């Protein structure tokens, strides 16, 4: 007789406890099997419901790749994507359903698959490669308070990057505008690194777009396309502005496409200069083939404006684009004043009545330049300045006030040392700043 059996005979409670444990384990296994069976049934039911939504919708779009316009292979790929998506769970689910309050899941799934030619494996492969970017942005609530995230006053940022989203197209899509001729990438990359600039677009896509889509839904009940119309005005844009910094700016914009695919309805490029045709062949390489097909380039101003008015009512178009709405500068000032593109209720660190004078200057090594600016001040006003530099050699700055035709030095020459000189300028080593207050 083995010891365990002997123990059971001498202590019957031990035998009962062992049998109870076995029965408990068996019950757990049966419960787990039943749970898996239920989940399998629920998945099949959900897949069946998804198929119905994919096959026929109340708001059909007569365009390939949308619910109601899928062939059998595309339908099966949608179901495959759906099952894998729910198997993986978050963060994949939250990425695909970023606009779930305004977009049915059938439309979300089609939107993610359209860009890949309905290849779900490609979509998940791209998401896997970029998942760390999503997690990093999520840790910071996708930069809800934009001014804090950028580290510079919003009107300074918008001065370098005159971009604004305003109004809706006739089909309900929100419209964004960019005055490319006033785009200052040299200044932009002096105040922000590439990763910091991306924070603006994270904020816009996660916090700004839902508000715009909500407004679209309220004004256009049949609105189902989570897409935007983009308008770029190249008036005043020179070939010298098409620099490596400009290409980096485009890369930043395109870098988030993995998480927000098929978010462009169309892009109108107005006032394209004659030299742009050659440069366009280079720019296209940074864009997906589907996006390139959505771009319309107009060199004739009248034809371009006519096309814009065909898509958007004049009351919804900024005045510097030929419409009746406020111009881009005014729209940017409103956003900077409220510190909003997602930061409702947030307050700016700038005092009321603050006025900025912004300059981008180029200084060669071991050279000195004088920058003059005219700012009206009165007794008791406070002047301050901040210097941003990409130079790995640092800089030396002095400030003087012209008072009654006499120069009054307000601040002696101050050195601005570049941190991490040996590393150079990079995303992890952003431009340093220098500031000082001056009492008039």
Coordinates of C-alpha atoms in Angstrom, one line a residue:
X1 CA 0.0 0.0 0.0
X2 CA 1.5 3.3 -1.0
X3 CA 1.7 6.2 1.4
X4 CA -1.0 8.3 -0.2
X5 CA -3.5 5.5 0.0
X6 CA -2.6 4.8 3.6
X7 CA -3.1 8.5 4.5
X8 CA -6.5 8.4 2.8
X9 CA -7.6 5.4 4.9
X10 CA -6.3 6.9 8.1
X11 CA -7.8 10.3 7.3
X12 CA -11.0 10.1 5.2
X13 CA -11.2 13.9 5.0
X14 CA -8.0 13.9 2.9
X15 CA -9.6 11.6 0.3
X16 CA -12.7 13.8 0.2
X17 CA -10.7 16.9 -0.2
X18 CA -8.7 15.3 -3.1
X19 CA -11.9 14.3 -4.9
X20 CA -13.4 17.7 -4.3
X21 CA -10.4 19.3 -5.9
X22 CA -10.5 17.0 -8.9
X23 CA -14.2 17.8 -9.3
X24 CA -13.5 21.5 -9.1
X25 CA -10.8 21.3 -11.7
X26 CA -13.1 19.3 -14.0
X27 CA -15.8 21.9 -13.5
X28 CA -13.4 24.7 -14.4
X29 CA -12.3 22.9 -17.6
X30 CA -15.9 22.4 -18.6
X31 CA -16.7 26.0 -17.8
X32 CA -13.7 27.1 -19.9
X33 CA -14.8 25.0 -22.8
X34 CA -18.3 26.3 -22.6
X35 CA -17.0 29.9 -22.5
X36 CA -14.8 29.3 -25.6
X37 CA -17.8 27.8 -27.4
X38 CA -19.9 30.8 -26.5
X39 CA -17.3 33.2 -27.7
X40 CA -17.0 31.2 -30.9
X41 CA -20.8 31.5 -31.4
X42 CA -20.8 35.2 -30.6
X43 CA -17.9 35.8 -33.1
X44 CA -19.8 34.0 -35.8
X45 CA -22.9 35.9 -35.0
X46 CA -21.0 39.2 -35.0
X47 CA -19.3 38.2 -38.3
X48 CA -22.7 37.4 -39.7
X49 CA -24.0 40.8 -38.6
X50 CA -20.9 42.5 -40.1
X51 CA -21.5 40.7 -43.4
X52 CA -25.1 42.1 -43.5
X53 CA -23.7 45.6 -42.9
X54 CA -21.1 45.2 -45.6
X55 CA -23.5 43.8 -48.1
X56 CA -26.2 46.5 -47.8
X57 CA -26.4 49.8 -46.0
X58 CA -29.0 52.5 -45.7
X59 CA -26.4 55.1 -47.0
X60 CA -24.7 53.4 -49.9
X61 CA -21.8 55.2 -51.6
X62 CA -21.5 54.3 -55.2
X63 CA -17.7 53.8 -55.0
X64 CA -15.7 50.7 -54.8
X65 CA -14.4 49.7 -51.4
X66 CA -17.3 51.0 -49.4
X67 CA -20.0 48.9 -47.7
X68 CA -22.5 47.9 -50.3
X69 CA -19.8 48.0 -53.0
X70 CA -17.7 45.0 -52.2
X71 CA -17.0 41.8 -54.2
X72 CA -16.9 38.4 -52.5
X73 CA -13.1 38.4 -52.0
X74 CA -13.2 41.9 -50.4
X75 CA -16.1 40.8 -48.2
X76 CA -14.2 37.7 -46.9
X77 CA -11.1 39.9 -46.3
X78 CA -13.2 42.2 -44.2
X79 CA -14.5 39.3 -42.1
X80 CA -10.9 38.0 -41.7
X81 CA -9.7 41.4 -40.6
X82 CA -12.6 41.8 -38.2
X83 CA -12.0 38.4 -36.5
X84 CA -8.2 39.1 -36.1
X85 CA -8.9 42.6 -34.9
X86 CA -11.2 41.4 -32.1
X87 CA -8.8 38.6 -31.3
X88 CA -6.0 41.1 -30.8
X89 CA -8.1 43.6 -28.9
X90 CA -6.6 47.0 -27.8
X91 CA -4.7 49.0 -28.9
X92 CA -5.6 47.7 -32.4
X93 CA -9.3 48.0 -31.7
X94 CA -9.0 51.6 -30.4
X95 CA -6.9 52.5 -33.5
X96 CA -9.4 51.2 -36.0
X97 CA -12.4 52.6 -34.1
X98 CA -10.8 56.0 -33.4
X99 CA -14.0 57.7 -34.8
X100 CA -16.5 55.1 -33.5
X101 CA -18.9 57.9 -32.3
X102 CA -19.4 58.9 -35.9
X103 CA -18.3 55.9 -38.0
X104 CA -19.9 52.4 -38.0
X105 CA -17.4 49.6 -37.7
X106 CA -18.2 48.3 -41.2
X107 CA -17.0 51.7 -42.6
X108 CA -14.0 51.7 -40.3
X109 CA -12.9 48.2 -41.5
X110 CA -13.4 49.2 -45.1
X111 CA -11.4 52.4 -44.6
X112 CA -8.4 50.5 -43.2
X113 CA -8.5 47.9 -45.9
X114 CA -9.0 50.2 -48.9
X115 CA -5.6 51.7 -48.6
X116 CA -3.9 48.2 -48.7
X117 CA -6.0 46.9 -51.6
X118 CA -8.0 44.8 -49.1
X119 CA -5.0 42.9 -47.6
X120 CA -5.6 42.6 -43.9
X121 CA -2.1 41.1 -43.3
X122 CA -0.5 44.2 -44.7
X123 CA -2.6 46.4 -42.4
X124 CA -1.6 44.5 -39.3
X125 CA 2.0 44.4 -40.4
X126 CA 2.1 48.2 -40.8
X127 CA 0.3 48.7 -37.4
X128 CA 2.8 46.4 -35.7
X129 CA 5.7 48.5 -37.1
X130 CA 4.2 51.8 -35.8
X131 CA 2.5 50.7 -32.6
X132 CA 5.1 52.3 -30.4
X133 CA 4.3 55.7 -31.9
X134 CA 0.6 55.3 -31.0
X135 CA 1.5 54.1 -27.4
X136 CA 3.8 57.1 -26.9
X137 CA 1.2 59.6 -28.1
X138 CA -1.5 57.9 -26.0
X139 CA 0.6 58.3 -22.8
X140 CA 0.3 62.1 -23.4
X141 CA -3.4 61.9 -24.2
X142 CA -2.5 62.7 -27.8
X143 CA -1.2 66.1 -26.7
X144 CA -4.6 67.5 -25.6
X145 CA -3.1 70.8 -24.4
X146 CA -1.4 71.7 -27.7
X147 CA 0.5 74.8 -26.5
X148 CA 2.1 72.8 -23.7
X149 CA 2.9 70.0 -26.1
X150 CA 4.6 72.2 -28.6
X151 CA 6.5 74.3 -26.0
X152 CA 5.9 77.5 -28.0
X153 CA 3.0 80.0 -28.2
X154 CA 0.5 78.8 -30.7
X155 CA 0.6 82.1 -32.7
X156 CA 4.3 81.6 -33.1
X157 CA 3.8 78.0 -34.4
X158 CA 1.0 79.1 -36.8
X159 CA 3.1 82.0 -38.0
X160 CA 5.6 79.5 -39.3
X161 CA 2.9 77.0 -40.4
X162 CA -0.2 78.9 -41.7
X163 CA -2.6 76.0 -41.6
X164 CA -6.2 76.0 -40.5
X165 CA -9.3 73.8 -40.7
X166 CA -12.5 75.7 -41.3
X167 CA -16.0 74.9 -42.6
X168 CA -17.2 72.0 -44.7
X169 CA -17.4 71.0 -48.3
X170 CA -20.7 70.5 -50.0
X171 CA -20.5 66.8 -49.3
X172 CA -19.9 67.4 -45.6
X173 CA -16.2 66.8 -45.4
X174 CA -14.2 69.3 -43.2
X175 CA -11.8 71.5 -45.2
X176 CA -8.2 72.4 -44.2
X177 CA -6.2 75.2 -45.8
X178 CA -2.5 75.8 -46.1
X179 CA -0.8 79.0 -47.4
X180 CA 2.4 77.2 -48.6
X181 CA 3.9 80.5 -49.8
X182 CA 4.1 81.6 -46.1
X183 CA 5.3 78.2 -44.8
X184 CA 8.6 78.8 -43.0
X185 CA 10.2 75.4 -42.5
X186 CA 13.5 77.0 -41.5
X187 CA 11.8 78.8 -38.7
X188 CA 9.5 75.8 -37.9
X189 CA 12.4 73.4 -37.4
X190 CA 14.2 76.0 -35.3
X191 CA 11.4 76.1 -32.8
X192 CA 10.4 72.4 -33.0
X193 CA 11.9 69.1 -33.7
X194 CA 10.2 66.7 -36.1
X195 CA 8.7 64.7 -33.3
X196 CA 7.3 67.8 -31.7
X197 CA 5.7 69.0 -35.0
X198 CA 4.0 65.6 -35.2
X199 CA 2.2 66.4 -31.9
X200 CA 0.2 69.1 -33.7
X201 CA -1.1 66.4 -36.2
X202 CA -1.8 63.9 -33.4
X203 CA -3.8 66.6 -31.6
X204 CA -5.7 67.6 -34.8
X205 CA -6.6 64.0 -35.8
X206 CA -7.6 62.7 -32.4
X207 CA -9.1 65.8 -30.7
X208 CA -9.8 68.2 -33.6
X209 CA -11.2 65.8 -36.2
X210 CA -14.0 64.3 -34.0
X211 CA -15.4 67.7 -33.3
X212 CA -15.4 68.5 -37.0
X213 CA -17.0 65.1 -37.9
X214 CA -19.6 65.7 -35.2
X215 CA -20.5 69.0 -36.8
X216 CA -20.6 67.3 -40.2
X217 CA -23.0 64.7 -38.9
X218 CA -25.3 67.4 -37.5
X219 CA -25.3 69.4 -40.7
X220 CA -25.2 66.5 -43.1
X221 CA -27.2 63.5 -41.7
X222 CA -26.0 61.2 -44.5
X223 CA -22.3 62.0 -43.8
X224 CA -20.4 58.7 -43.5
X225 CA -16.9 59.5 -44.9
X226 CA -14.3 60.3 -42.2
X227 CA -12.4 62.2 -44.8
X228 CA -11.2 65.8 -45.3
X229 CA -10.7 68.1 -48.2
X230 CA -7.2 69.8 -48.2
X231 CA -6.5 73.0 -50.1
X232 CA -2.9 74.2 -50.7
X233 CA -2.2 77.6 -52.1
X234 CA 1.2 77.8 -53.7
X235 CA 1.1 81.5 -54.5
X236 CA 4.4 83.0 -53.5
X237 CA 6.0 79.5 -53.0
X238 CA 9.5 79.5 -54.5
X239 CA 11.6 76.6 -55.6
X240 CA 14.1 77.4 -52.8
X241 CA 11.3 76.7 -50.2
X242 CA 11.1 73.1 -51.5
X243 CA 14.0 72.2 -49.3
X244 CA 14.9 69.1 -47.3
X245 CA 13.0 70.7 -44.3
X246 CA 9.9 70.9 -46.5
X247 CA 10.3 67.2 -47.4
X248 CA 10.7 66.4 -43.7
X249 CA 7.5 68.3 -43.0
X250 CA 5.7 66.2 -45.6
X251 CA 7.1 63.1 -44.0
X252 CA 5.7 64.1 -40.6
X253 CA 2.3 64.6 -42.2
X254 CA 2.4 61.3 -44.0
X255 CA 3.9 59.5 -41.0
X256 CA 0.5 59.2 -39.3
X257 CA -1.3 57.7 -42.3
X258 CA -0.9 54.2 -40.9
X259 CA -3.3 55.1 -38.0
X260 CA -5.7 57.3 -40.1
X261 CA -5.8 55.7 -43.6
X262 CA -8.1 57.0 -46.3
X263 CA -8.7 60.2 -44.4
X264 CA -8.2 62.4 -47.5
X265 CA -11.2 63.0 -49.8
X266 CA -9.2 65.1 -52.2
X267 CA -6.4 67.7 -52.3
X268 CA -6.6 70.8 -54.4
X269 CA -3.3 72.5 -55.2
X270 CA -3.9 76.1 -56.4
X271 CA -1.6 78.6 -58.1
X272 CA 1.0 76.0 -59.0
X273 CA 4.1 77.8 -60.4
X274 CA 5.6 76.6 -63.7
X275 CA 8.6 74.9 -62.0
X276 CA 6.3 72.8 -59.8
X277 CA 5.6 70.2 -62.5
X278 CA 9.2 68.9 -62.2
X279 CA 9.2 69.0 -58.4
X280 CA 5.8 67.2 -58.3
X281 CA 7.5 64.0 -59.5
X282 CA 9.7 64.0 -56.4
X283 CA 6.9 64.9 -54.0
X284 CA 4.7 62.1 -55.2
X285 CA 7.3 59.6 -53.9
X286 CA 6.3 60.5 -50.3
X287 CA 2.6 59.8 -50.9
X288 CA 0.7 56.6 -51.4
X289 CA -0.6 55.9 -55.0
X290 CA -4.2 56.2 -53.8
X291 CA -3.5 59.6 -52.3
X292 CA -1.8 60.8 -55.5
X293 CA -4.9 59.9 -57.5
X294 CA -6.9 62.3 -55.2
X295 CA -4.7 65.3 -55.9
X296 CA -5.7 68.0 -58.4
X297 CA -3.1 70.6 -59.5
X298 CA -4.2 73.9 -61.0
X299 CA -1.7 76.5 -62.3
X300 CA -4.5 78.8 -63.6
X301 CA -5.8 80.8 -60.7
X302 CA -9.3 81.3 -62.1
X303 CA -9.8 77.6 -62.9
X304 CA -8.5 76.6 -59.4
X305 CA -10.8 79.0 -57.6
X306 CA -13.7 77.9 -59.7
X307 CA -13.0 74.3 -58.7
X308 CA -12.8 75.2 -55.1
X309 CA -16.1 77.1 -55.2
X310 CA -17.6 74.0 -56.9
X311 CA -16.7 71.9 -53.9
X312 CA -17.1 74.5 -51.1
X313 CA -19.6 77.3 -50.6
X314 CA -18.0 80.8 -50.6
X315 CA -19.2 81.5 -47.1
X316 CA -17.0 78.6 -45.9
X317 CA -13.9 79.6 -47.8
X318 CA -11.3 81.9 -46.1
X319 CA -11.0 85.4 -47.8
X320 CA -7.4 84.8 -48.8
X321 CA -8.6 81.8 -50.8
X322 CA -11.3 83.9 -52.6
X323 CA -14.1 83.3 -50.1
X324 CA -16.2 85.3 -47.6
X325 CA -14.9 83.7 -44.3
X326 CA -12.1 85.2 -42.2
X327 CA -8.5 84.8 -43.6
X328 CA -6.1 82.2 -42.4
X329 CA -4.2 84.7 -40.1
X330 CA -7.5 85.6 -38.3
X331 CA -8.5 81.9 -38.0
X332 CA -5.1 81.1 -36.5
X333 CA -5.3 84.0 -34.0
X334 CA -8.7 82.7 -32.9
X335 CA -7.2 79.2 -32.3
X336 CA -4.2 80.7 -30.5
X337 CA -6.3 82.9 -28.3
X338 CA -8.5 80.1 -27.1
X339 CA -5.6 77.6 -27.1
X340 CA -7.9 75.1 -28.8
X341 CA -7.5 72.4 -31.3
X342 CA -8.6 70.0 -28.7
X343 CA -7.8 71.9 -25.5
X344 CA -11.2 73.1 -24.4
X345 CA -11.1 75.0 -21.2
X346 CA -7.3 75.1 -21.2
X347 CA -5.7 78.5 -20.6
X348 CA -2.6 79.9 -22.2
X349 CA 0.5 80.8 -20.3
X350 CA 0.7 84.1 -22.2
X351 CA -0.8 87.1 -20.5
X352 CA -3.8 88.9 -22.0
X353 CA -2.8 91.6 -24.5
X354 CA 0.4 89.8 -25.5
X355 CA 1.7 90.8 -28.9
X356 CA 4.3 88.8 -30.7
X357 CA 6.8 90.0 -33.3
X358 CA 8.4 87.0 -35.0
X359 CA 11.5 86.9 -37.1
X360 CA 13.5 84.2 -38.8
X361 CA 17.1 85.2 -39.4
X362 CA 20.1 83.4 -41.0
X363 CA 23.6 84.1 -39.5
X364 CA 26.7 82.6 -40.9
X365 CA 29.4 81.2 -38.5
X366 CA 31.4 84.0 -36.8
X367 CA 29.2 86.6 -38.4
X368 CA 27.1 89.3 -36.7
X369 CA 23.8 90.8 -37.9
X370 CA 21.5 93.5 -36.6
X371 CA 17.7 92.9 -36.6
X372 CA 15.5 95.9 -36.2
X373 CA 11.9 95.9 -35.2
X374 CA 9.5 98.6 -34.2
X375 CA 7.3 97.8 -31.1
X376 CA 5.3 100.6 -29.5
X377 CA 5.7 100.4 -25.7
X378 CA 4.6 102.6 -22.8
X379 CA 5.8 103.0 -19.3
X380 CA 5.2 99.8 -17.3
X381 CA 5.0 97.5 -20.3
X382 CA 7.1 94.4 -20.2
X383 CA 9.2 93.2 -23.1
X384 CA 10.5 89.7 -23.4
X385 CA 12.3 87.8 -26.0
X386 CA 13.0 84.2 -26.8
X387 CA 15.7 82.9 -29.2
X388 CA 15.4 79.5 -30.8
X389 CA 18.4 78.2 -32.7
X390 CA 19.4 75.1 -34.6
X391 CA 23.1 76.1 -34.5
X392 CA 25.5 73.6 -33.0
X393 CA 27.8 76.5 -32.2
X394 CA 25.4 78.6 -30.1
X395 CA 24.8 82.3 -30.5
X396 CA 25.4 85.7 -28.8
X397 CA 22.5 88.1 -28.5
X398 CA 22.1 91.7 -27.2
X399 CA 19.0 93.8 -27.1
X400 CA 18.8 97.6 -27.3
X401 CA 15.9 100.1 -27.2
X402 CA 15.8 103.1 -29.4
X403 CA 14.5 105.9 -27.1
X404 CA 14.3 109.5 -28.4
X405 CA 16.8 108.7 -31.1
X406 CA 19.3 107.4 -28.6
X407 CA 20.2 103.7 -28.2
X408 CA 19.7 102.4 -24.7
X409 CA 21.1 99.0 -24.0
X410 CA 18.6 96.9 -22.2
X411 CA 20.5 93.7 -22.0
X412 CA 24.2 93.1 -22.3
X413 CA 25.5 90.5 -24.8
X414 CA 24.3 87.0 -23.7
X415 CA 25.7 83.7 -24.9
X416 CA 23.3 80.9 -25.9
X417 CA 25.0 77.6 -25.7
X418 CA 23.9 74.8 -27.9
X419 CA 23.2 71.7 -25.7
X420 CA 24.7 68.5 -27.0
X421 CA 26.9 70.0 -29.6
X422 CA 28.6 66.7 -30.4
X423 CA 25.2 65.1 -31.2
X424 CA 23.9 67.9 -33.5
X425 CA 20.3 68.7 -34.0
X426 CA 17.9 65.7 -33.8
X427 CA 14.5 64.7 -32.6
X428 CA 15.8 63.7 -29.2
X429 CA 17.9 66.9 -29.0
X430 CA 15.5 69.8 -29.8
X431 CA 16.5 73.4 -30.4
X432 CA 17.3 75.3 -27.1
X433 CA 15.6 78.5 -26.1
X434 CA 16.7 81.6 -24.3
X435 CA 14.5 84.2 -22.7
X436 CA 14.7 87.3 -20.5
X437 CA 12.3 89.9 -19.3
X438 CA 13.0 93.6 -20.0
X439 CA 11.1 96.4 -18.1
X440 CA 10.5 99.5 -20.2

